[in-house]
Each structure stands twice: as structure tokens, then as C-alpha cells.
Amino acid sequence: MIESLAEIEKQGSLTVDDFFNQFKLKISDYQRPYVWTGKQIIKLYSDLLNYSRKNKNKCPLYYLGTVILVKNKEGKTYDIIDGQQRISSLLILAHLQEQSVGLNDNFCVQSEISRNNIKKNVSSLKDHIDGLKLTGAYNGIDFSDINITYIIAESQDQAFKFYTTLNTSGRRLDGIDIIKPFHLQALEKSKQIEKAIALEYYQFDSAKLNQMSELLLKARYWQGIKFREFPRHNFQEWKLRLPEEFAYEDMLPDEDYKFAEARLSKGKLTVDAPNYKVRQPLYKGENTIHYLIYYCEIWDRLEEKLNSDHSDILNRIKKLRGCEFNYEYYQMALITLISRYGEGFIEDRNFMGMAQLLFKVCFFTRLSKPVTKKIVHNFEQGEKLLDRICYSHNEAEIITYCKKKKYRNLSISKDHKEGVVGNFYHEFRDILTNKQIDNV
């Protein structure tokens, strides 16, 4: 935690009107886009309207919170490091009220996602205001009645430190919202836009970035050498752990490593194509960004492959309830398999058979009892499936393990013929009892 603000170049408190007149603002390419919904901007407007009606003497002013800025090198503009959602929403309100915002009358937004969301919120707030005008309940918002606290950091690194530790918007920032700016601000300016767009796509358009980051974090926690307890009780707690693994303060910069296995036989050295390994050391900047994007892309390919096959495994899983913890485990096993044998293995003739064998192991606990995160955790801690995949010398080692007697012709007891277990068994009986998989 920050114990002192002595290292801050400048801090202060202004009305929003004065703030817009004093600081010419911009949003860095690596920042999270504007994602507020129409409901959120209408709530902000309603809060401001209700406050002004109740406090006609304008004392105290409505407090909007703290924003963190960093002065650009040319000294004419200030990057918004934290506070973009609130500031952008106020600029939308100013636009609809046809009022000047001082130095920010020509405020520019680069992100396409931000521009699209701003257009939607302009429309939503306009409709809301038009409705109030019809009933005579409309009042404009005076920006001189709103107070804002600002902090100006000396550098992007220092600003990021404040951004991740100060509770500036009513909640502690977590997860991807910390990881993205941490690594993007470490890049050369020319690369920031390209990487930010790629991360935005997988965070917002395809919604895979949060999913993959959780799976990768868990795969890095669940390893035999140092098996770590993964957060179970608080559903969102794992997001607080992400920066500890993917964006920590002492992370080394400037290395974009991939790794490859090599074999020496009869004097001939064979080296596999390098790729990003699930449990590899990570570096600040491009390395971690590429690592996260790589596994989002890998999962796209795995989904396409597994759903295009006649077994249609993933689509069938999603139709059933009570399978989410085993499904996460299965996803981890699949990405670990590709981590070990490379993305080319997805098209290998043995891949589908291997995927079905891993399915039988990962869903084994689903056949006999209620499944919790703890049960899956304990199963992996005992069986060490992910370790077996990571440290295997060839696919045959994994196949031999998956063909152990207890995983062969799986069945369920009479007590489980109905309900969640029964529904699962009947849906996947073709895989669970398929002896043809033994031919892999």
C-alpha cells in the first residue's frame, strides 16, 4: 500500500468546471476502453440531479472521487490513468447540455469500442433527458457544483502504481484491468495500439481473456513442485491473484521468450517448434501480452476442432448443469497438452482420441458424487494429470496413464441413474464406454 503521497508531483481538488479548464486530457492507447452502459450514465446524471435539488446552498459540493493523471512529455496534455469512465460520461453530459468544457472541447477518443459505447450512451442519456423535459422535471447540471480530486504522477510507472493501489472509484481494481495497462505501458508507443486492440478483442468481443487468464493461473498454481491453493470460496477472489502472477512489481522487462523441447537420437538433434508454455516464466511487456493472446487463439482452435468432430464434446458439455468444475479442469488439460506438444498437435490424427481419453479422466469425479471445486482440486493434487502432461516425454506416456483400469469402461451406480450424474452419463455414454479409444 502507498503510505505517503510525498512522491506525487502534484495533487489538488477542483470543481469539474475548473478541472476541464486547467487540464487538457487524453486517454492513452493502452487504457481500458469506455465501457459504461446507458444505465450507468443515467444513474450518474440522476445522482447529480438529486444532489443539486437537495443541496440548494451548494455546500458541500458533490464529490466525484479521485482521478489519476500523468503529464505527457510535451507538457501540454495529461493522460487519464484512472477516472476515464466518469470523465468521459461528464463530457457526454456536457455535449448534450451544449456547454463548453474548456481545454477539452475537442476531446478525442481513439478506441473503436469506446466510440461505439459513447454513441450508445449519448442516445440513452438524451432519451432520458428528453423524457424529463416532457414532464418538467429536467434541470441542467452545473459542473461548478461538482468537486473532483486529482493526482498527477511523474511517470507512467508511478501512475500505474497509484492506479493499482488507490481505491479511486469505489472498488479496488483487479484482474485484467490491472494486467493490461501494466504491460501495454511498457511497450514502445508504436506497438501500443496494435496490442491494445488485440487484448480488447479477446476481453470484450469474444470474452475469452478473463476465462483464459483464470485457467492459466490455475494451471500455474496446480503443479506438484509447489502446489498452491487456488481461491475457492470467493468467486471473484482469483482476480485479485492475477497481478501477483502476471503483473508483479519486480517483473523483468524486454524479453519475449518461447520454449521448445529437443531430442538427441543417434547423433541427430530434433527441436520442436517453440511456443509459449503454460508454466513458463513471464516478462513485462510483449511477452505476457503474447502469452495471453496465444492461449486465447489456441482455445479458439480447440473449440472449432472439438465441436466440428462428430463427438461435438464442448457444445454437449455446455448444455448440461453441474459440470462446470470438471469442464474447467478439462480445459486446463487441453491447453496444457497443446503447451507441451505444440499447436500443430491439434491437427494430429491422434488428437481427438487423446481429447476423449483426457475427457474420461477430467470428468471421472462427475460419475459418483456431487462435484465441488475442492473435489476437483483434491483429484488433481492426487492424480497430477497436469504435471504428467507437462513432464511427459511423448504422447504415449499420457495415453498409457489415461488407459489405466479405473478409466476404461466407466459406469455409474443404480443410485445415480437419474439426476445430474445420470444426465451426464447418458449424454456422454458414447465416450465413457467407448473401447475404440483404446486404439489411440
mmCIF file of N, CA and C in Angstrom, residues 229-317:
data_model
loop_
_atom_site.group_PDB
_atom_site.id
_atom_site.type_symbol
_atom_site.label_atom_id
_atom_site.label_comp_id
_atom_site.label_asym_id
_atom_site.label_seq_id
_atom_site.Cartn_x
_atom_site.Cartn_y
_atom_site.Cartn_z
ATOM 1 N N GLU A 229 -2.864 -23.445 -3.251
ATOM 2 C CA GLU A 229 -4.314 -23.432 -3.088
ATOM 3 C C GLU A 229 -4.910 -22.349 -3.968
ATOM 4 N N PHE A 230 -5.831 -22.732 -4.837
ATOM 5 C CA PHE A 230 -6.493 -21.748 -5.702
ATOM 6 C C PHE A 230 -7.744 -21.246 -5.001
ATOM 7 N N PRO A 231 -8.036 -19.928 -5.065
ATOM 8 C CA PRO A 231 -9.212 -19.384 -4.368
ATOM 9 C C PRO A 231 -10.485 -20.137 -4.746
ATOM 10 N N ARG A 232 -11.250 -20.537 -3.725
ATOM 11 C CA ARG A 232 -12.476 -21.292 -3.989
ATOM 12 C C ARG A 232 -13.711 -20.607 -3.421
ATOM 13 N N HIS A 233 -13.587 -20.011 -2.245
ATOM 14 C CA HIS A 233 -14.772 -19.561 -1.528
ATOM 15 C C HIS A 233 -15.358 -18.275 -2.112
ATOM 16 N N ASN A 234 -14.515 -17.360 -2.502
ATOM 17 C CA ASN A 234 -14.984 -16.115 -3.109
ATOM 18 C C ASN A 234 -14.791 -16.222 -4.613
ATOM 19 N N PHE A 235 -15.904 -16.203 -5.347
ATOM 20 C CA PHE A 235 -15.848 -16.448 -6.788
ATOM 21 C C PHE A 235 -14.912 -15.482 -7.502
ATOM 22 N N GLN A 236 -14.819 -14.220 -7.025
ATOM 23 C CA GLN A 236 -14.006 -13.214 -7.694
ATOM 24 C C GLN A 236 -12.603 -13.090 -7.106
ATOM 25 N N GLU A 237 -12.309 -13.854 -6.071
ATOM 26 C CA GLU A 237 -11.016 -13.692 -5.395
ATOM 27 C C GLU A 237 -9.839 -14.000 -6.311
ATOM 28 N N TRP A 238 -10.035 -14.922 -7.267
ATOM 29 C CA TRP A 238 -8.929 -15.285 -8.147
ATOM 30 C C TRP A 238 -8.455 -14.082 -8.956
ATOM 31 N N LYS A 239 -9.357 -13.123 -9.224
ATOM 32 C CA LYS A 239 -8.958 -11.943 -9.992
ATOM 33 C C LYS A 239 -7.917 -11.115 -9.241
ATOM 34 N N LEU A 240 -8.007 -11.129 -7.923
ATOM 35 C CA LEU A 240 -7.022 -10.393 -7.129
ATOM 36 C C LEU A 240 -5.658 -11.069 -7.179
ATOM 37 N N ARG A 241 -5.651 -12.372 -7.499
ATOM 38 C CA ARG A 241 -4.383 -13.111 -7.576
ATOM 39 C C ARG A 241 -3.691 -12.933 -8.933
ATOM 40 N N LEU A 242 -4.440 -12.536 -9.947
ATOM 41 C CA LEU A 242 -3.860 -12.428 -11.286
ATOM 42 C C LEU A 242 -2.624 -11.527 -11.333
ATOM 43 N N PRO A 243 -2.686 -10.309 -10.775
ATOM 44 C CA PRO A 243 -1.485 -9.457 -10.839
ATOM 45 C C PRO A 243 -0.273 -10.064 -10.141
ATOM 46 N N GLU A 244 -0.494 -10.867 -9.096
ATOM 47 C CA GLU A 244 0.622 -11.498 -8.400
ATOM 48 C C GLU A 244 1.388 -12.447 -9.318
ATOM 49 N N GLU A 245 0.686 -13.000 -10.310
ATOM 50 C CA GLU A 245 1.299 -13.964 -11.219
ATOM 51 C C GLU A 245 1.696 -13.330 -12.549
ATOM 52 N N PHE A 246 0.898 -12.365 -13.027
ATOM 53 C CA PHE A 246 1.058 -11.854 -14.383
ATOM 54 C C PHE A 246 1.454 -10.375 -14.463
ATOM 55 N N ALA A 247 1.530 -9.662 -13.330
ATOM 56 C CA ALA A 247 1.872 -8.231 -13.395
ATOM 57 C C ALA A 247 2.444 -7.756 -12.071
ATOM 58 N N TYR A 248 3.496 -8.412 -11.609
ATOM 59 C CA TYR A 248 4.057 -8.046 -10.312
ATOM 60 C C TYR A 248 5.182 -7.014 -10.488
ATOM 61 N N GLU A 249 5.427 -6.273 -9.429
ATOM 62 C CA GLU A 249 6.278 -5.082 -9.491
ATOM 63 C C GLU A 249 7.699 -5.365 -9.968
ATOM 64 N N ASP A 250 8.277 -6.505 -9.574
ATOM 65 C CA ASP A 250 9.672 -6.808 -9.903
ATOM 66 C C ASP A 250 9.822 -7.587 -11.209
ATOM 67 N N MET A 251 8.787 -7.634 -12.013
ATOM 68 C CA MET A 251 8.831 -8.389 -13.268
ATOM 69 C C MET A 251 9.906 -7.812 -14.194
ATOM 70 N N LEU A 252 10.726 -8.674 -14.767
ATOM 71 C CA LEU A 252 11.803 -8.223 -15.648
ATOM 72 C C LEU A 252 11.243 -7.877 -17.024
ATOM 73 N N PRO A 253 11.763 -6.850 -17.674
ATOM 74 C CA PRO A 253 11.233 -6.411 -18.971
ATOM 75 C C PRO A 253 12.023 -6.954 -20.171
ATOM 76 N N ASP A 254 11.446 -6.685 -21.337
ATOM 77 C CA ASP A 254 12.179 -6.726 -22.619
ATOM 78 C C ASP A 254 12.592 -8.101 -23.142
ATOM 79 N N GLU A 255 12.015 -9.181 -22.632
ATOM 80 C CA GLU A 255 12.338 -10.498 -23.170
ATOM 81 C C GLU A 255 11.055 -11.196 -23.587
ATOM 82 N N ASP A 256 10.970 -11.599 -24.836
ATOM 83 C CA ASP A 256 9.779 -12.306 -25.316
ATOM 84 C C ASP A 256 10.164 -13.756 -25.614
ATOM 85 N N TYR A 257 10.273 -14.549 -24.543
ATOM 86 C CA TYR A 257 10.743 -15.923 -24.676
ATOM 87 C C TYR A 257 9.620 -16.890 -25.040
ATOM 88 N N LYS A 258 9.944 -17.841 -25.932
ATOM 89 C CA LYS A 258 9.183 -19.070 -26.123
ATOM 90 C C LYS A 258 10.136 -20.213 -25.784
ATOM 91 N N PHE A 259 9.580 -21.408 -25.634
ATOM 92 C CA PHE A 259 10.417 -22.546 -25.283
ATOM 93 C C PHE A 259 10.104 -23.731 -26.191
ATOM 94 N N ALA A 260 11.080 -24.632 -26.320
ATOM 95 C CA ALA A 260 10.911 -25.796 -27.189
ATOM 96 C C ALA A 260 11.620 -26.994 -26.577
ATOM 97 N N GLU A 261 11.078 -28.199 -26.843
ATOM 98 C CA GLU A 261 11.724 -29.437 -26.435
ATOM 99 C C GLU A 261 12.665 -29.908 -27.536
ATOM 100 N N ALA A 262 13.732 -30.572 -27.133
ATOM 101 C CA ALA A 262 14.699 -31.110 -28.100
ATOM 102 C C ALA A 262 15.020 -32.562 -27.752
ATOM 103 N N ARG A 263 15.321 -33.368 -28.793
ATOM 104 C CA ARG A 263 15.669 -34.775 -28.602
ATOM 105 C C ARG A 263 16.924 -35.092 -29.410
ATOM 106 N N LEU A 264 17.819 -35.867 -28.801
ATOM 107 C CA LEU A 264 19.037 -36.294 -29.482
ATOM 108 C C LEU A 264 18.981 -37.805 -29.659
ATOM 109 N N SER A 265 19.016 -38.280 -30.902
ATOM 110 C CA SER A 265 18.964 -39.698 -31.188
ATOM 111 C C SER A 265 19.976 -40.040 -32.279
ATOM 112 N N LYS A 266 20.895 -40.934 -31.965
ATOM 113 C CA LYS A 266 21.922 -41.373 -32.916
ATOM 114 C C LYS A 266 22.671 -40.187 -33.526
ATOM 115 N N GLY A 267 22.966 -39.229 -32.669
ATOM 116 C CA GLY A 267 23.731 -38.065 -33.096
ATOM 117 C C GLY A 267 22.922 -36.995 -33.792
ATOM 118 N N LYS A 268 21.613 -37.223 -33.995
ATOM 119 C CA LYS A 268 20.773 -36.250 -34.683
ATOM 120 C C LYS A 268 19.895 -35.519 -33.674
ATOM 121 N N LEU A 269 19.982 -34.186 -33.692
ATOM 122 C CA LEU A 269 19.204 -33.354 -32.772
ATOM 123 C C LEU A 269 17.923 -32.888 -33.457
ATOM 124 N N THR A 270 16.781 -33.165 -32.836
ATOM 125 C CA THR A 270 15.484 -32.700 -33.335
ATOM 126 C C THR A 270 14.904 -31.714 -32.339
ATOM 127 N N VAL A 271 14.529 -30.536 -32.816
ATOM 128 C CA VAL A 271 13.968 -29.492 -31.949
ATOM 129 C C VAL A 271 12.546 -29.194 -32.389
ATOM 130 N N ASP A 272 11.607 -29.248 -31.460
ATOM 131 C CA ASP A 272 10.217 -28.916 -31.771
ATOM 132 C C ASP A 272 10.084 -27.420 -32.030
ATOM 133 N N ALA A 273 8.985 -27.045 -32.698
ATOM 134 C CA ALA A 273 8.706 -25.616 -32.906
ATOM 135 C C ALA A 273 8.470 -24.948 -31.554
ATOM 136 N N PRO A 274 9.104 -23.821 -31.292
ATOM 137 C CA PRO A 274 8.917 -23.147 -29.988
ATOM 138 C C PRO A 274 7.502 -22.600 -29.841
ATOM 139 N N ASN A 275 7.011 -22.585 -28.622
ATOM 140 C CA ASN A 275 5.719 -21.972 -28.344
ATOM 141 C C ASN A 275 5.713 -21.466 -26.899
ATOM 142 N N TYR A 276 4.635 -20.784 -26.540
ATOM 143 C CA TYR A 276 4.509 -20.301 -25.165
ATOM 144 C C TYR A 276 4.014 -21.453 -24.294
ATOM 145 N N LYS A 277 4.740 -21.731 -23.211
ATOM 146 C CA LYS A 277 4.400 -22.817 -22.311
ATOM 147 C C LYS A 277 3.526 -22.304 -21.171
ATOM 148 N N VAL A 278 2.550 -23.095 -20.778
ATOM 149 C CA VAL A 278 1.602 -22.683 -19.745
ATOM 150 C C VAL A 278 2.310 -22.197 -18.488
ATOM 151 N N ARG A 279 3.366 -22.907 -18.083
ATOM 152 C CA ARG A 279 4.018 -22.597 -16.804
ATOM 153 C C ARG A 279 5.355 -21.880 -16.968
ATOM 154 N N GLN A 280 5.603 -21.310 -18.102
ATOM 155 C CA GLN A 280 6.900 -20.663 -18.332
ATOM 156 C C GLN A 280 7.035 -19.378 -17.537
ATOM 157 N N PRO A 281 8.281 -18.936 -17.259
ATOM 158 C CA PRO A 281 8.474 -17.602 -16.665
ATOM 159 C C PRO A 281 8.022 -16.536 -17.642
ATOM 160 N N LEU A 282 7.468 -15.456 -17.106
ATOM 161 C CA LEU A 282 6.934 -14.386 -17.948
ATOM 162 C C LEU A 282 7.678 -13.085 -17.686
ATOM 163 N N TYR A 283 7.683 -12.239 -18.725
ATOM 164 C CA TYR A 283 8.388 -10.962 -18.657
ATOM 165 C C TYR A 283 7.441 -9.815 -18.995
ATOM 166 N N LYS A 284 7.797 -8.656 -18.497
ATOM 167 C CA LYS A 284 6.952 -7.475 -18.648
ATOM 168 C C LYS A 284 6.908 -7.018 -20.102
ATOM 169 N N GLY A 285 5.724 -6.649 -20.566
ATOM 170 C CA GLY A 285 5.581 -6.118 -21.919
ATOM 171 C C GLY A 285 5.043 -7.149 -22.887
ATOM 172 N N GLU A 286 5.688 -7.268 -24.055
ATOM 173 C CA GLU A 286 5.185 -8.122 -25.123
ATOM 174 C C GLU A 286 5.061 -9.586 -24.715
ATOM 175 N N ASN A 287 5.976 -10.080 -23.901
ATOM 176 C CA ASN A 287 5.987 -11.497 -23.563
ATOM 177 C C ASN A 287 4.664 -11.938 -22.925
ATOM 178 N N THR A 288 4.226 -11.245 -21.884
ATOM 179 C CA THR A 288 2.977 -11.630 -21.209
ATOM 180 C C THR A 288 1.769 -11.372 -22.090
ATOM 181 N N ILE A 289 1.785 -10.270 -22.853
ATOM 182 C CA ILE A 289 0.679 -9.990 -23.781
ATOM 183 C C ILE A 289 0.563 -11.103 -24.816
ATOM 184 N N HIS A 290 1.681 -11.481 -25.431
ATOM 185 C CA HIS A 290 1.665 -12.544 -26.433
ATOM 186 C C HIS A 290 1.233 -13.879 -25.827
ATOM 187 N N TYR A 291 1.678 -14.148 -24.611
ATOM 188 C CA TYR A 291 1.316 -15.383 -23.903
ATOM 189 C C TYR A 291 -0.204 -15.479 -23.731
ATOM 190 N N LEU A 292 -0.840 -14.401 -23.254
ATOM 191 C CA LEU A 292 -2.285 -14.409 -23.028
ATOM 192 C C LEU A 292 -3.059 -14.514 -24.341
ATOM 193 N N ILE A 293 -2.636 -13.746 -25.338
ATOM 194 C CA ILE A 293 -3.315 -13.789 -26.636
ATOM 195 C C ILE A 293 -3.140 -15.163 -27.282
ATOM 196 N N TYR A 294 -1.949 -15.749 -27.144
ATOM 197 C CA TYR A 294 -1.671 -17.064 -27.726
ATOM 198 C C TYR A 294 -2.670 -18.106 -27.236
ATOM 199 N N TYR A 295 -2.934 -18.125 -25.922
ATOM 200 C CA TYR A 295 -3.837 -19.148 -25.401
ATOM 201 C C TYR A 295 -5.306 -18.833 -25.694
ATOM 202 N N CYS A 296 -5.650 -17.562 -25.888
ATOM 203 C CA CYS A 296 -6.992 -17.245 -26.391
ATOM 204 C C CYS A 296 -7.162 -17.793 -27.809
ATOM 205 N N GLU A 297 -6.129 -17.620 -28.635
ATOM 206 C CA GLU A 297 -6.170 -18.135 -30.004
ATOM 207 C C GLU A 297 -6.191 -19.664 -30.021
ATOM 208 N N ILE A 298 -5.406 -20.275 -29.132
ATOM 209 C CA ILE A 298 -5.382 -21.732 -29.048
ATOM 210 C C ILE A 298 -6.760 -22.264 -28.670
ATOM 211 N N TRP A 299 -7.421 -21.589 -27.726
ATOM 212 C CA TRP A 299 -8.747 -22.074 -27.332
ATOM 213 C C TRP A 299 -9.757 -21.917 -28.472
ATOM 214 N N ASP A 300 -9.637 -20.861 -29.257
ATOM 215 C CA ASP A 300 -10.486 -20.726 -30.452
ATOM 216 C C ASP A 300 -10.334 -21.953 -31.352
ATOM 217 N N ARG A 301 -9.097 -22.371 -31.574
ATOM 218 C CA ARG A 301 -8.832 -23.518 -32.448
ATOM 219 C C ARG A 301 -9.328 -24.821 -31.825
ATOM 220 N N LEU A 302 -9.148 -24.956 -30.518
ATOM 221 C CA LEU A 302 -9.615 -26.164 -29.842
ATOM 222 C C LEU A 302 -11.135 -26.272 -29.898
ATOM 223 N N GLU A 303 -11.816 -25.152 -29.681
ATOM 224 C CA GLU A 303 -13.284 -25.153 -29.761
ATOM 225 C C GLU A 303 -13.753 -25.564 -31.151
ATOM 226 N N GLU A 304 -13.126 -24.977 -32.150
ATOM 227 C CA GLU A 304 -13.510 -25.304 -33.524
ATOM 228 C C GLU A 304 -13.284 -26.785 -33.817
ATOM 229 N N LYS A 305 -12.151 -27.303 -33.387
ATOM 230 C CA LYS A 305 -11.817 -28.705 -33.653
ATOM 231 C C LYS A 305 -12.763 -29.656 -32.921
ATOM 232 N N LEU A 306 -12.973 -29.424 -31.635
ATOM 233 C CA LEU A 306 -13.757 -30.348 -30.814
ATOM 234 C C LEU A 306 -15.249 -30.283 -31.131
ATOM 235 N N ASN A 307 -15.712 -29.134 -31.631
ATOM 236 C CA ASN A 307 -17.129 -29.013 -31.978
ATOM 237 C C ASN A 307 -17.419 -29.402 -33.423
ATOM 238 N N SER A 308 -16.380 -29.453 -34.254
ATOM 239 C CA SER A 308 -16.585 -29.861 -35.642
ATOM 240 C C SER A 308 -16.564 -31.374 -35.785
ATOM 241 N N ASP A 309 -15.930 -32.046 -34.817
ATOM 242 C CA ASP A 309 -15.896 -33.510 -34.832
ATOM 243 C C ASP A 309 -17.288 -34.053 -34.498
ATOM 244 N N HIS A 310 -17.560 -35.278 -34.919
ATOM 245 C CA HIS A 310 -18.880 -35.873 -34.692
ATOM 246 C C HIS A 310 -19.219 -35.993 -33.203
ATOM 247 N N SER A 311 -18.190 -36.030 -32.338
ATOM 248 C CA SER A 311 -18.454 -36.161 -30.904
ATOM 249 C C SER A 311 -19.016 -34.868 -30.299
ATOM 250 N N ASP A 312 -18.718 -33.719 -30.909
ATOM 251 C CA ASP A 312 -19.298 -32.425 -30.502
ATOM 252 C C ASP A 312 -19.182 -32.207 -28.981
ATOM 253 N N ILE A 313 -18.002 -32.486 -28.430
ATOM 254 C CA ILE A 313 -17.844 -32.558 -26.971
ATOM 255 C C ILE A 313 -18.225 -31.259 -26.265
ATOM 256 N N LEU A 314 -17.662 -30.134 -26.675
ATOM 257 C CA LEU A 314 -17.818 -28.900 -25.913
ATOM 258 C C LEU A 314 -19.252 -28.388 -25.928
ATOM 259 N N ASN A 315 -19.900 -28.436 -27.085
ATOM 260 C CA ASN A 315 -21.293 -27.987 -27.149
ATOM 261 C C ASN A 315 -22.191 -28.837 -26.261
ATOM 262 N N ARG A 316 -21.912 -30.120 -26.190
ATOM 263 C CA ARG A 316 -22.726 -31.006 -25.354
ATOM 264 C C ARG A 316 -22.500 -30.736 -23.870
ATOM 265 N N ILE A 317 -21.272 -30.424 -23.497
ATOM 266 C CA ILE A 317 -20.986 -30.109 -22.087
ATOM 267 C C ILE A 317 -21.783 -28.886 -21.649
#
